[in-house]
PDB file of C-alpha atoms in Angstrom:
ATOM      1  CA  MET K   1     -16.477 178.792 -57.452  1.00  0.00           C
ATOM      2  CA  GLU K   2     -17.809 180.886 -54.561  1.00  0.00           C
ATOM      3  CA  MET K   3     -20.232 178.391 -53.033  1.00  0.00           C
ATOM      4  CA  GLU K   4     -17.489 176.209 -52.436  1.00  0.00           C
ATOM      5  CA  HIS K   5     -15.360 178.589 -50.623  1.00  0.00           C
ATOM      6  CA  GLU K   6     -18.352 179.099 -48.405  1.00  0.00           C
ATOM      7  CA  MET K   7     -19.138 175.427 -48.110  1.00  0.00           C
ATOM      8  CA  THR K   8     -15.081 175.130 -46.908  1.00  0.00           C
ATOM      9  CA  SER K   9     -15.349 177.915 -44.851  1.00  0.00           C
ATOM     10  CA  ALA K  10     -18.618 176.214 -42.946  1.00  0.00           C
ATOM     11  CA  ASP K  11     -16.929 172.887 -42.656  1.00  0.00           C
ATOM     12  CA  MET K  12     -13.830 174.771 -41.093  1.00  0.00           C
ATOM     13  CA  GLN K  13     -16.102 176.648 -38.569  1.00  0.00           C
ATOM     14  CA  GLN K  14     -17.838 173.290 -37.674  1.00  0.00           C
ATOM     15  CA  CYS K  15     -14.649 171.524 -37.508  1.00  0.00           C
ATOM     16  CA  ILE K  16     -13.189 174.482 -35.049  1.00  0.00           C
ATOM     17  CA  GLN K  17     -16.330 174.134 -32.962  1.00  0.00           C
ATOM     18  CA  ASN K  18     -15.926 170.612 -32.496  1.00  0.00           C
ATOM     19  CA  CYS K  19     -12.301 170.445 -31.902  1.00  0.00           C
ATOM     20  CA  ARG K  20     -13.268 173.402 -29.240  1.00  0.00           C
ATOM     21  CA  ASP K  21     -15.917 170.765 -27.940  1.00  0.00           C
ATOM     22  CA  CYS K  22     -13.697 168.076 -27.549  1.00  0.00           C
ATOM     23  CA  GLN K  23     -11.058 170.097 -25.960  1.00  0.00           C
ATOM     24  CA  ARG K  24     -13.431 171.101 -23.185  1.00  0.00           C
ATOM     25  CA  ILE K  25     -15.247 167.674 -22.488  1.00  0.00           C
ATOM     26  CA  CYS K  26     -11.813 166.015 -22.652  1.00  0.00           C
ATOM     27  CA  MET K  27     -10.364 168.319 -19.733  1.00  0.00           C
ATOM     28  CA  GLN K  28     -13.878 167.693 -18.067  1.00  0.00           C
ATOM     29  CA  THR K  29     -13.111 164.082 -18.494  1.00  0.00           C
ATOM     30  CA  LEU K  30      -9.670 164.278 -16.922  1.00  0.00           C
ATOM     31  CA  THR K  31     -11.208 165.968 -13.500  1.00  0.00           C
ATOM     32  CA  HIS K  32     -13.735 162.964 -13.691  1.00  0.00           C
ATOM     33  CA  CYS K  33     -11.434 160.400 -13.737  1.00  0.00           C
ATOM     34  CA  PHE K  34      -8.886 161.826 -11.110  1.00  0.00           C
ATOM     35  CA  ALA K  35     -12.088 162.091  -8.673  1.00  0.00           C
ATOM     36  CA  ARG K  36     -13.124 158.730  -9.355  1.00  0.00           C
ATOM     37  CA  GLY K  37      -9.839 156.998  -9.382  1.00  0.00           C
ATOM     38  CA  GLY K  38      -9.102 153.387  -9.850  1.00  0.00           C
ATOM     39  CA  GLU K  39      -8.938 152.151 -13.783  1.00  0.00           C
ATOM     40  CA  MET K  40     -10.327 155.401 -14.746  1.00  0.00           C
ATOM     41  CA  ALA K  41      -7.404 157.144 -13.252  1.00  0.00           C
ATOM     42  CA  GLU K  42      -4.519 154.967 -15.005  1.00  0.00           C
ATOM     43  CA  ALA K  43      -1.974 156.975 -16.267  1.00  0.00           C
ATOM     44  CA  THR K  44      -1.818 156.448 -20.160  1.00  0.00           C
ATOM     45  CA  HIS K  45      -5.855 157.043 -20.084  1.00  0.00           C
ATOM     46  CA  LEU K  46      -5.075 160.149 -18.565  1.00  0.00           C
ATOM     47  CA  ARG K  47      -2.271 161.292 -20.632  1.00  0.00           C
ATOM     48  CA  LEU K  48      -4.620 160.295 -23.699  1.00  0.00           C
ATOM     49  CA  LEU K  49      -7.196 162.717 -22.454  1.00  0.00           C
ATOM     50  CA  MET K  50      -4.633 165.266 -21.643  1.00  0.00           C
ATOM     51  CA  ASP K  51      -3.227 164.744 -25.387  1.00  0.00           C
ATOM     52  CA  CYS K  52      -6.238 165.072 -27.215  1.00  0.00           C
ATOM     53  CA  ALA K  53      -7.457 167.826 -25.546  1.00  0.00           C
ATOM     54  CA  GLU K  54      -4.080 169.672 -26.285  1.00  0.00           C
ATOM     55  CA  MET K  55      -4.403 168.387 -30.032  1.00  0.00           C
ATOM     56  CA  CYS K  56      -7.952 169.848 -30.259  1.00  0.00           C
ATOM     57  CA  GLN K  57      -6.818 173.363 -29.171  1.00  0.00           C
ATOM     58  CA  THR K  58      -4.054 173.572 -31.451  1.00  0.00           C
ATOM     59  CA  SER K  59      -5.786 172.339 -34.361  1.00  0.00           C
ATOM     60  CA  ALA K  60      -8.337 174.862 -33.714  1.00  0.00           C
ATOM     61  CA  ASN K  61      -5.980 177.141 -33.077  1.00  0.00           C
ATOM     62  CA  PHE K  62      -4.313 176.472 -36.818  1.00  0.00           C
ATOM     63  CA  MET K  63      -7.702 176.492 -38.024  1.00  0.00           C
ATOM     64  CA  LEU K  64      -8.657 179.898 -36.779  1.00  0.00           C
ATOM     65  CA  ARG K  65      -5.197 181.207 -38.228  1.00  0.00           C
ATOM     66  CA  VAL K  66      -6.293 180.156 -41.190  1.00  0.00           C
ATOM     67  CA  SER K  67      -2.667 178.161 -41.521  1.00  0.00           C
ATOM     68  CA  ASP K  68      -1.543 176.457 -44.905  1.00  0.00           C
ATOM     69  CA  LEU K  69      -0.470 173.688 -42.098  1.00  0.00           C
ATOM     70  CA  HIS K  70      -4.064 172.881 -40.533  1.00  0.00           C
ATOM     71  CA  PRO K  71      -4.402 169.864 -42.662  1.00  0.00           C
ATOM     72  CA  TYR K  72      -1.863 167.846 -40.601  1.00  0.00           C
ATOM     73  CA  THR K  73      -2.356 169.147 -37.319  1.00  0.00           C
ATOM     74  CA  CYS K  74      -5.858 167.781 -38.495  1.00  0.00           C
ATOM     75  CA  ALA K  75      -4.754 164.647 -39.469  1.00  0.00           C
ATOM     76  CA  VAL K  76      -2.776 164.257 -36.338  1.00  0.00           C
ATOM     77  CA  CYS K  77      -5.926 165.384 -34.340  1.00  0.00           C
ATOM     78  CA  ALA K  78      -8.105 162.935 -35.956  1.00  0.00           C
ATOM     79  CA  GLN K  79      -5.641 160.003 -35.112  1.00  0.00           C
ATOM     80  CA  VAL K  80      -5.324 161.248 -31.264  1.00  0.00           C
ATOM     81  CA  SER K  81      -9.209 161.921 -30.936  1.00  0.00           C
ATOM     82  CA  GLU K  82      -9.839 158.280 -32.736  1.00  0.00           C
ATOM     83  CA  HIS K  83      -7.542 156.778 -29.814  1.00  0.00           C
ATOM     84  CA  CYS K  84      -9.103 159.313 -27.355  1.00  0.00           C
ATOM     85  CA  LYS K  85     -12.933 158.094 -27.974  1.00  0.00           C
ATOM     86  CA  GLN K  86     -11.295 154.238 -27.823  1.00  0.00           C
ATOM     87  CA  SER K  87      -9.967 154.436 -24.585  1.00  0.00           C
ATOM     88  CA  CYS K  88     -12.951 156.365 -23.203  1.00  0.00           C
ATOM     89  CA  GLU K  89     -15.096 153.732 -24.215  1.00  0.00           C
ATOM     90  CA  ARG K  90     -13.796 150.737 -22.120  1.00  0.00           C
ATOM     91  CA  PHE K  91     -15.618 152.622 -19.284  1.00  0.00           C
ATOM     92  CA  GLY K  92     -19.077 152.041 -20.560  1.00  0.00           C
ATOM     93  CA  GLN K  93     -20.953 152.475 -16.945  1.00  0.00           C
ATOM     94  CA  SER K  94     -19.682 156.494 -16.898  1.00  0.00           C
ATOM     95  CA  ASP K  95     -21.995 158.622 -18.520  1.00  0.00           C
ATOM     96  CA  GLN K  96     -18.997 161.193 -18.820  1.00  0.00           C
ATOM     97  CA  LEU K  97     -16.447 158.943 -20.469  1.00  0.00           C
ATOM     98  CA  GLN K  98     -19.406 158.326 -23.108  1.00  0.00           C
ATOM     99  CA  LEU K  99     -19.884 162.072 -23.513  1.00  0.00           C
ATOM    100  CA  CYS K 100     -16.097 162.373 -24.036  1.00  0.00           C
ATOM    101  CA  ALA K 101     -16.082 159.535 -26.804  1.00  0.00           C
ATOM    102  CA  ASP K 102     -18.664 160.680 -28.648  1.00  0.00           C
ATOM    103  CA  ALA K 103     -16.946 164.224 -28.542  1.00  0.00           C
ATOM    104  CA  CYS K 104     -13.617 162.835 -29.913  1.00  0.00           C
ATOM    105  CA  GLN K 105     -15.671 160.841 -32.454  1.00  0.00           C
ATOM    106  CA  ARG K 106     -17.493 164.148 -33.778  1.00  0.00           C
ATOM    107  CA  CYS K 107     -14.107 165.737 -33.962  1.00  0.00           C
ATOM    108  CA  ALA K 108     -11.840 162.828 -35.189  1.00  0.00           C
ATOM    109  CA  ASP K 109     -14.666 162.801 -38.011  1.00  0.00           C
ATOM    110  CA  SER K 110     -14.409 166.582 -39.061  1.00  0.00           C
ATOM    111  CA  CYS K 111     -10.830 167.004 -38.730  1.00  0.00           C
ATOM    112  CA  HIS K 112     -10.380 163.978 -41.196  1.00  0.00           C
ATOM    113  CA  TYR K 113     -12.604 165.162 -42.958  1.00  0.00           C
ATOM    114  CA  MET K 114     -10.514 168.799 -43.092  1.00  0.00           C
ATOM    115  CA  ALA K 115      -7.103 167.136 -43.835  1.00  0.00           C
ATOM    116  CA  GLN K 116      -8.583 165.074 -46.511  1.00  0.00           C
ATOM    117  CA  ALA K 117     -10.431 167.521 -48.454  1.00  0.00           C
ATOM    118  CA  ALA K 118      -7.003 170.056 -48.059  1.00  0.00           C
ATOM    119  CA  VAL K 119      -5.076 167.200 -49.781  1.00  0.00           C
ATOM    120  CA  ALA K 120      -7.772 166.928 -52.714  1.00  0.00           C
ATOM    121  CA  ALA K 121      -8.008 170.810 -53.093  1.00  0.00           C
TER     122      ALA K 121
END
């Protein structure tokens, strides 16, 4: 039983790190897109980057507090991160947006896992 608790704790720590990384990269990408302008600066895309950054921060905070509600924030974070990833992938020519898409995918995967693991427990 103790081993299971340690694995869950390690999974949560990894998810917190993935959320923090995604939040940081989304904010950097937001700045990049503002600077580049054009299609990268469309309101829908910028809003999604901001939504993703904020949801990642919120989800990380819920996990850091070991809130009983973290599965809910993780589930929403997984959805928002997936949408953000798809939006960033539209700009395949940009290294920054590919970094963001990759970070969003890692975050979505780990948050989805945390949300599902909590439901199964």
